[in-house]
Amino acid sequence: MDPLTVMRTIWRYKTFILPAMLVTLIAVVYVFQFGPRYFESNMSYAMVNPKLPTDKELDEQPQLSTLNKDNPFLRSSDPSLITEVVIARLDSSAVAESLKSKGLSADYTVNKGINGNGFVVTITGHGESEEQALATTRALGTTLEEELKTVQKINGADDRFLFTALIINAPDQATEQFSSRLRSVIMVLLGGAVLTFGAVSLARSLEARRDRMNDLKGASADGNAATMPDKQVSSLLIPAFSPDKEFVHTQASGPVTRRSSRTLSATDGESLSHSSNR
């Protein structure tokens, strides 16, 4: 659409468009300043293999051979299996419900580390405030450590034969995600555009209705003007006589009033009446 046409339309219907635009602007400012915010914090763990006793240590410490070393993940051909299991446990609905019961956010992600490293787990917690995001991430870190130990001790393996989680970076601060506020602003702008188009449609509808009413009034006035001369002729051709008053004679071209030289008496009126009957 031509920008000049848009400007002319806005100016023509400014009574309807400008209030809609003002409401939209106020809504955008309110959402951007006071709308819900979205914070994010990150935490990373490295899965560390257990330190198995060497033959020398077994000879020097015979009691090590009596320890339960039945960790099923030590027998796996895929060393990253433990990481996938822990991620699956954290992604369960039970963990999300547990976070909700503590007043934390259930919006989080747990993934493998950079480039899909099988021994690194990255936790990303979200929240409506910085404190909630940090608390959610820390709670997930604690849950990861607990789940990591639980899945390995299914057969009662000793702690010496368990994978451990080493914190790479702790959640020290949460950063605000402006994309969330930007999405809210975009939604408000779309709503404002719909409101503006609705205002234009309403203005055009009222304008068309007003034009129709004016056309009907004009047509009615023209019809009345065309029929008025006939009515005037039929009503104005009758002479009027009034004793002791002015003598009025009307013609089709218009009323002509002449004041008589004397006052008509009742006898003069009767003689005029007889002459008219003849």
mmCIF file of C-alpha atoms in Angstrom:
data_model
loop_
_atom_site.group_PDB
_atom_site.id
_atom_site.type_symbol
_atom_site.label_atom_id
_atom_site.label_comp_id
_atom_site.label_asym_id
_atom_site.label_seq_id
_atom_site.Cartn_x
_atom_site.Cartn_y
_atom_site.Cartn_z
ATOM 1 C CA MET A 1 0.000 0.000 0.000
ATOM 2 C CA ASP A 2 1.187 3.513 -0.834
ATOM 3 C CA PRO A 3 2.511 5.300 2.294
ATOM 4 C CA LEU A 4 0.702 8.475 1.270
ATOM 5 C CA THR A 5 -2.553 6.532 1.065
ATOM 6 C CA VAL A 6 -1.931 5.133 4.525
ATOM 7 C CA MET A 7 -1.273 8.606 5.922
ATOM 8 C CA ARG A 8 -4.397 10.009 4.271
ATOM 9 C CA THR A 9 -6.468 7.139 5.660
ATOM 10 C CA ILE A 10 -5.079 7.693 9.158
ATOM 11 C CA TRP A 11 -5.787 11.407 8.960
ATOM 12 C CA ARG A 12 -9.271 10.861 7.543
ATOM 13 C CA TYR A 13 -10.274 8.440 10.300
ATOM 14 C CA LYS A 14 -8.047 9.874 13.023
ATOM 15 C CA THR A 15 -10.949 10.028 15.472
ATOM 16 C CA PHE A 16 -11.064 6.223 15.470
ATOM 17 C CA ILE A 17 -7.467 5.267 14.602
ATOM 18 C CA LEU A 18 -5.534 7.482 17.008
ATOM 19 C CA PRO A 19 -7.258 6.102 20.163
ATOM 20 C CA ALA A 20 -6.577 2.538 18.985
ATOM 21 C CA MET A 21 -2.916 3.379 18.369
ATOM 22 C CA LEU A 22 -2.650 5.091 21.755
ATOM 23 C CA VAL A 23 -4.086 2.050 23.549
ATOM 24 C CA THR A 24 -1.637 -0.202 21.688
ATOM 25 C CA LEU A 25 1.324 2.002 22.615
ATOM 26 C CA ILE A 26 0.339 2.038 26.295
ATOM 27 C CA ALA A 27 -0.044 -1.759 26.258
ATOM 28 C CA VAL A 28 3.387 -2.216 24.638
ATOM 29 C CA VAL A 29 5.097 -0.010 27.233
ATOM 30 C CA TYR A 30 3.316 -1.800 30.091
ATOM 31 C CA VAL A 31 4.191 -5.278 28.823
ATOM 32 C CA PHE A 32 7.821 -4.351 28.223
ATOM 33 C CA GLN A 33 8.276 -2.717 31.628
ATOM 34 C CA PHE A 34 6.002 -4.732 33.902
ATOM 35 C CA GLY A 35 5.184 -7.905 31.970
ATOM 36 C CA PRO A 36 6.376 -11.378 33.027
ATOM 37 C CA ARG A 37 10.120 -11.903 32.703
ATOM 38 C CA TYR A 38 12.117 -15.005 31.930
ATOM 39 C CA PHE A 39 15.451 -15.860 33.533
ATOM 40 C CA GLU A 40 17.879 -18.659 32.753
ATOM 41 C CA SER A 41 20.780 -20.212 34.643
ATOM 42 C CA ASN A 42 23.168 -22.997 33.667
ATOM 43 C CA MET A 43 25.131 -25.682 35.445
ATOM 44 C CA SER A 44 27.422 -28.381 34.069
ATOM 45 C CA TYR A 45 28.622 -31.710 35.429
ATOM 46 C CA ALA A 46 31.324 -34.077 34.267
ATOM 47 C CA MET A 47 30.828 -37.830 34.758
ATOM 48 C CA VAL A 48 34.014 -39.238 36.275
ATOM 49 C CA ASN A 49 34.861 -42.919 36.006
ATOM 50 C CA PRO A 50 35.446 -44.808 39.264
ATOM 51 C CA LYS A 51 38.995 -45.534 40.279
ATOM 52 C CA LEU A 52 39.225 -49.327 40.275
ATOM 53 C CA PRO A 53 41.819 -50.941 42.572
ATOM 54 C CA THR A 54 44.939 -52.152 40.840
ATOM 55 C CA ASP A 55 46.532 -55.529 41.388
ATOM 56 C CA LYS A 56 49.157 -53.936 43.605
ATOM 57 C CA GLU A 57 46.494 -52.339 45.751
ATOM 58 C CA LEU A 58 44.680 -55.665 46.024
ATOM 59 C CA ASP A 59 47.864 -57.349 47.184
ATOM 60 C CA GLU A 60 48.580 -54.614 49.711
ATOM 61 C CA GLN A 61 44.931 -54.332 50.845
ATOM 62 C CA PRO A 62 43.276 -57.754 50.589
ATOM 63 C CA GLN A 63 40.026 -56.362 52.025
ATOM 64 C CA LEU A 64 39.431 -54.524 48.730
ATOM 65 C CA SER A 65 38.700 -57.805 47.043
ATOM 66 C CA THR A 66 35.744 -58.331 49.349
ATOM 67 C CA LEU A 67 34.002 -55.119 48.306
ATOM 68 C CA ASN A 68 30.878 -55.337 46.145
ATOM 69 C CA LYS A 69 31.884 -54.113 42.708
ATOM 70 C CA ASP A 70 28.678 -55.087 40.926
ATOM 71 C CA ASN A 71 28.024 -51.797 39.117
ATOM 72 C CA PRO A 72 26.062 -52.669 35.940
ATOM 73 C CA PHE A 73 27.369 -49.583 34.093
ATOM 74 C CA LEU A 74 30.961 -50.789 34.450
ATOM 75 C CA ARG A 75 30.038 -53.768 32.274
ATOM 76 C CA SER A 76 28.503 -51.644 29.517
ATOM 77 C CA SER A 77 30.342 -51.380 26.210
ATOM 78 C CA ASP A 78 29.119 -47.767 25.909
ATOM 79 C CA PRO A 79 30.821 -45.657 28.593
ATOM 80 C CA SER A 80 28.311 -42.791 28.059
ATOM 81 C CA LEU A 81 25.343 -44.990 28.994
ATOM 82 C CA ILE A 82 25.371 -43.675 32.537
ATOM 83 C CA THR A 83 24.978 -40.122 31.218
ATOM 84 C CA GLU A 84 21.954 -41.012 29.100
ATOM 85 C CA VAL A 85 20.310 -42.804 31.996
ATOM 86 C CA VAL A 86 20.757 -39.848 34.340
ATOM 87 C CA ILE A 87 19.357 -37.425 31.739
ATOM 88 C CA ALA A 88 16.331 -39.677 31.248
ATOM 89 C CA ARG A 89 15.730 -39.779 35.015
ATOM 90 C CA LEU A 90 15.864 -35.989 35.303
ATOM 91 C CA ASP A 91 13.451 -35.555 32.395
ATOM 92 C CA SER A 92 10.772 -37.600 34.153
ATOM 93 C CA SER A 93 7.477 -36.087 35.269
ATOM 94 C CA ALA A 94 8.210 -37.108 38.856
ATOM 95 C CA VAL A 95 11.131 -34.682 38.999
ATOM 96 C CA ALA A 96 9.019 -31.890 37.507
ATOM 97 C CA GLU A 97 6.264 -32.465 40.061
ATOM 98 C CA SER A 98 8.815 -32.483 42.845
ATOM 99 C CA LEU A 99 10.107 -29.086 41.735
ATOM 100 C CA LYS A 100 6.575 -27.682 41.603
ATOM 101 C CA SER A 101 5.854 -28.897 45.120
ATOM 102 C CA LYS A 102 8.870 -26.899 46.317
ATOM 103 C CA GLY A 103 7.656 -23.740 44.597
ATOM 104 C CA LEU A 104 10.267 -24.003 41.847
ATOM 105 C CA SER A 105 9.908 -23.964 38.095
ATOM 106 C CA ALA A 106 9.197 -27.099 36.119
ATOM 107 C CA ASP A 107 10.628 -25.442 32.998
ATOM 108 C CA TYR A 108 14.137 -26.802 32.520
ATOM 109 C CA THR A 109 16.293 -28.778 30.122
ATOM 110 C CA VAL A 110 18.953 -31.419 30.672
ATOM 111 C CA ASN A 111 21.263 -32.257 27.762
ATOM 112 C CA LYS A 112 24.642 -33.668 26.973
ATOM 113 C CA GLY A 113 27.493 -31.219 27.004
ATOM 114 C CA ILE A 114 29.069 -29.243 24.189
ATOM 115 C CA ASN A 115 29.276 -31.179 20.923
ATOM 116 C CA GLY A 116 27.294 -33.977 22.533
ATOM 117 C CA ASN A 117 30.098 -35.030 24.849
ATOM 118 C CA GLY A 118 28.849 -38.178 26.531
ATOM 119 C CA PHE A 119 30.552 -37.420 29.847
ATOM 120 C CA VAL A 120 29.248 -33.883 30.311
ATOM 121 C CA VAL A 121 25.710 -33.017 31.409
ATOM 122 C CA THR A 122 24.382 -29.474 31.133
ATOM 123 C CA ILE A 123 21.404 -28.364 33.204
ATOM 124 C CA THR A 124 19.474 -25.214 32.254
ATOM 125 C CA GLY A 125 16.878 -23.938 34.687
ATOM 126 C CA HIS A 126 14.307 -21.254 33.931
ATOM 127 C CA GLY A 127 12.172 -19.085 36.164
ATOM 128 C CA GLU A 128 10.105 -15.938 36.374
ATOM 129 C CA SER A 129 12.752 -14.396 38.629
ATOM 130 C CA GLU A 130 16.504 -14.684 38.996
ATOM 131 C CA GLU A 131 16.137 -16.388 42.361
ATOM 132 C CA GLN A 132 13.708 -18.983 41.043
ATOM 133 C CA ALA A 133 15.927 -19.833 38.087
ATOM 134 C CA LEU A 134 18.989 -20.293 40.310
ATOM 135 C CA ALA A 135 17.076 -22.355 42.865
ATOM 136 C CA THR A 136 15.644 -24.579 40.149
ATOM 137 C CA THR A 137 19.079 -25.244 38.635
ATOM 138 C CA ARG A 138 20.639 -26.033 42.002
ATOM 139 C CA ALA A 139 17.782 -28.364 42.906
ATOM 140 C CA LEU A 140 18.255 -30.201 39.608
ATOM 141 C CA GLY A 141 21.978 -30.511 40.306
ATOM 142 C CA THR A 142 21.245 -32.109 43.658
ATOM 143 C CA THR A 143 18.736 -34.452 42.035
ATOM 144 C CA LEU A 144 21.317 -35.440 39.402
ATOM 145 C CA GLU A 145 23.809 -36.467 42.060
ATOM 146 C CA GLU A 146 21.164 -38.473 43.903
ATOM 147 C CA GLU A 147 19.897 -40.214 40.778
ATOM 148 C CA LEU A 148 23.438 -40.958 39.625
ATOM 149 C CA LYS A 149 24.134 -42.810 42.837
ATOM 150 C CA THR A 150 20.753 -44.551 42.937
ATOM 151 C CA VAL A 151 20.956 -46.148 39.495
ATOM 152 C CA GLN A 152 24.449 -47.520 40.175
ATOM 153 C CA LYS A 153 23.689 -49.008 43.563
ATOM 154 C CA ILE A 154 20.877 -51.161 42.251
ATOM 155 C CA ASN A 155 22.993 -54.231 43.039
ATOM 156 C CA GLY A 156 24.537 -52.768 46.180
ATOM 157 C CA ALA A 157 27.856 -51.771 44.613
ATOM 158 C CA ASP A 158 30.377 -50.135 46.909
ATOM 159 C CA ASP A 159 30.941 -46.366 46.520
ATOM 160 C CA ARG A 160 34.492 -47.045 45.294
ATOM 161 C CA PHE A 161 33.036 -48.550 42.104
ATOM 162 C CA LEU A 162 30.592 -45.764 41.273
ATOM 163 C CA PHE A 163 30.706 -42.967 38.698
ATOM 164 C CA THR A 164 30.769 -39.568 40.373
ATOM 165 C CA ALA A 165 29.584 -36.150 39.221
ATOM 166 C CA LEU A 166 32.102 -33.327 39.208
ATOM 167 C CA ILE A 167 30.787 -29.760 38.973
ATOM 168 C CA ILE A 168 32.338 -27.913 36.041
ATOM 169 C CA ASN A 169 30.543 -24.592 36.489
ATOM 170 C CA ALA A 170 28.133 -23.707 39.282
ATOM 171 C CA PRO A 171 25.021 -21.548 38.780
ATOM 172 C CA ASP A 172 26.310 -18.249 40.137
ATOM 173 C CA GLN A 173 23.894 -15.933 38.356
ATOM 174 C CA ALA A 174 20.854 -15.996 36.090
ATOM 175 C CA THR A 175 20.491 -13.952 32.939
ATOM 176 C CA GLU A 176 17.264 -12.460 31.652
ATOM 177 C CA GLN A 177 16.057 -13.700 28.297
ATOM 178 C CA PHE A 178 14.794 -10.587 26.490
ATOM 179 C CA SER A 179 13.353 -12.778 23.775
ATOM 180 C CA SER A 180 10.459 -13.603 26.107
ATOM 181 C CA ARG A 181 9.541 -9.945 26.549
ATOM 182 C CA LEU A 182 10.035 -9.388 22.833
ATOM 183 C CA ARG A 183 7.545 -12.142 22.066
ATOM 184 C CA SER A 184 5.028 -10.525 24.408
ATOM 185 C CA VAL A 185 5.520 -7.151 22.733
ATOM 186 C CA ILE A 186 5.023 -8.700 19.298
ATOM 187 C CA MET A 187 1.763 -10.288 20.448
ATOM 188 C CA VAL A 188 0.541 -6.929 21.765
ATOM 189 C CA LEU A 189 1.477 -5.222 18.490
ATOM 190 C CA LEU A 190 -0.457 -7.828 16.529
ATOM 191 C CA GLY A 191 -3.452 -7.229 18.755
ATOM 192 C CA GLY A 192 -3.062 -3.481 18.230
ATOM 193 C CA ALA A 193 -2.969 -3.963 14.454
ATOM 194 C CA VAL A 194 -6.210 -5.937 14.612
ATOM 195 C CA LEU A 195 -7.751 -3.219 16.791
ATOM 196 C CA THR A 196 -6.648 -0.514 14.343
ATOM 197 C CA PHE A 197 -8.089 -2.328 11.330
ATOM 198 C CA GLY A 198 -11.298 -2.808 13.274
ATOM 199 C CA ALA A 199 -11.410 0.925 14.025
ATOM 200 C CA VAL A 200 -10.953 1.730 10.316
ATOM 201 C CA SER A 201 -13.722 -0.692 9.364
ATOM 202 C CA LEU A 202 -16.037 0.852 11.947
ATOM 203 C CA ALA A 203 -15.245 4.371 10.718
ATOM 204 C CA ARG A 204 -15.928 3.421 7.103
ATOM 205 C CA SER A 205 -19.167 1.726 8.062
ATOM 206 C CA LEU A 206 -20.387 4.807 9.922
ATOM 207 C CA GLU A 207 -19.307 7.036 7.053
ATOM 208 C CA ALA A 208 -21.197 4.936 4.509
ATOM 209 C CA ARG A 209 -24.284 4.980 6.729
ATOM 210 C CA ARG A 210 -24.087 8.763 7.057
ATOM 211 C CA ASP A 211 -23.770 9.149 3.291
ATOM 212 C CA ARG A 212 -26.851 6.984 2.726
ATOM 213 C CA MET A 213 -28.837 9.059 5.193
ATOM 214 C CA ASN A 214 -27.770 12.266 3.453
ATOM 215 C CA ASP A 215 -28.771 10.843 0.069
ATOM 216 C CA LEU A 216 -32.206 9.885 1.405
ATOM 217 C CA LYS A 217 -32.703 13.355 2.891
ATOM 218 C CA GLY A 218 -31.675 14.981 -0.400
ATOM 219 C CA ALA A 219 -34.045 12.798 -2.414
ATOM 220 C CA SER A 220 -36.891 13.588 -0.005
ATOM 221 C CA ALA A 221 -36.245 17.337 -0.262
ATOM 222 C CA ASP A 222 -36.228 17.186 -4.074
ATOM 223 C CA GLY A 223 -39.577 15.334 -4.110
ATOM 224 C CA ASN A 224 -41.192 17.887 -1.799
ATOM 225 C CA ALA A 225 -39.945 20.771 -3.937
ATOM 226 C CA ALA A 226 -41.455 19.197 -7.092
ATOM 227 C CA THR A 227 -44.958 18.790 -5.581
ATOM 228 C CA MET A 228 -45.256 22.123 -3.745
ATOM 229 C CA PRO A 229 -46.403 24.405 -6.718
ATOM 230 C CA ASP A 230 -49.542 22.302 -7.424
ATOM 231 C CA LYS A 231 -50.631 22.488 -3.812
ATOM 232 C CA GLN A 232 -50.017 26.189 -3.664
ATOM 233 C CA VAL A 233 -52.048 26.848 -6.856
ATOM 234 C CA SER A 234 -55.073 24.876 -5.634
ATOM 235 C CA SER A 235 -55.038 26.550 -2.247
ATOM 236 C CA LEU A 236 -54.236 30.089 -3.291
ATOM 237 C CA LEU A 237 -56.798 30.579 -6.108
ATOM 238 C CA ILE A 238 -59.648 31.066 -3.596
ATOM 239 C CA PRO A 239 -60.268 34.766 -2.872
ATOM 240 C CA ALA A 240 -60.727 35.763 0.716
ATOM 241 C CA PHE A 241 -63.180 38.372 1.859
ATOM 242 C CA SER A 242 -63.378 39.548 5.361
ATOM 243 C CA PRO A 243 -65.643 42.325 6.552
ATOM 244 C CA ASP A 244 -63.905 45.200 8.287
ATOM 245 C CA LYS A 245 -60.537 43.703 7.256
ATOM 246 C CA GLU A 246 -58.179 43.901 4.352
ATOM 247 C CA PHE A 247 -59.254 42.673 0.937
ATOM 248 C CA VAL A 248 -56.820 39.916 -0.084
ATOM 249 C CA HIS A 249 -56.593 38.635 -3.660
ATOM 250 C CA THR A 250 -54.304 35.724 -4.450
ATOM 251 C CA GLN A 251 -52.909 34.686 -7.778
ATOM 252 C CA ALA A 252 -50.896 31.734 -8.942
ATOM 253 C CA SER A 253 -47.816 33.892 -9.106
ATOM 254 C CA GLY A 254 -48.148 34.794 -5.432
ATOM 255 C CA PRO A 255 -50.243 36.707 -2.947
ATOM 256 C CA VAL A 256 -50.985 40.351 -3.743
ATOM 257 C CA THR A 257 -52.453 42.413 -0.940
ATOM 258 C CA ARG A 258 -54.298 45.632 -1.568
ATOM 259 C CA ARG A 259 -55.887 47.702 1.113
ATOM 260 C CA SER A 260 -59.419 48.795 0.047
ATOM 261 C CA SER A 261 -60.263 52.518 -0.060
ATOM 262 C CA ARG A 262 -63.087 51.964 2.417
ATOM 263 C CA THR A 263 -64.219 49.406 4.899
ATOM 264 C CA LEU A 264 -66.590 46.825 3.494
ATOM 265 C CA SER A 265 -69.921 46.671 5.205
ATOM 266 C CA ALA A 266 -72.161 43.696 5.616
ATOM 267 C CA THR A 267 -74.470 45.021 2.818
ATOM 268 C CA ASP A 268 -71.556 45.291 0.409
ATOM 269 C CA GLY A 269 -70.632 41.744 1.209
ATOM 270 C CA GLU A 270 -74.135 40.537 0.374
ATOM 271 C CA SER A 271 -74.242 42.412 -2.951
ATOM 272 C CA LEU A 272 -70.869 40.935 -3.873
ATOM 273 C CA SER A 273 -72.218 37.524 -3.034
ATOM 274 C CA HIS A 274 -75.329 38.067 -5.282
ATOM 275 C CA SER A 275 -73.191 39.215 -8.165
ATOM 276 C CA SER A 276 -70.948 36.192 -7.866
ATOM 277 C CA ASN A 277 -74.008 33.898 -7.934
ATOM 278 C CA ARG A 278 -75.216 35.451 -11.156
#
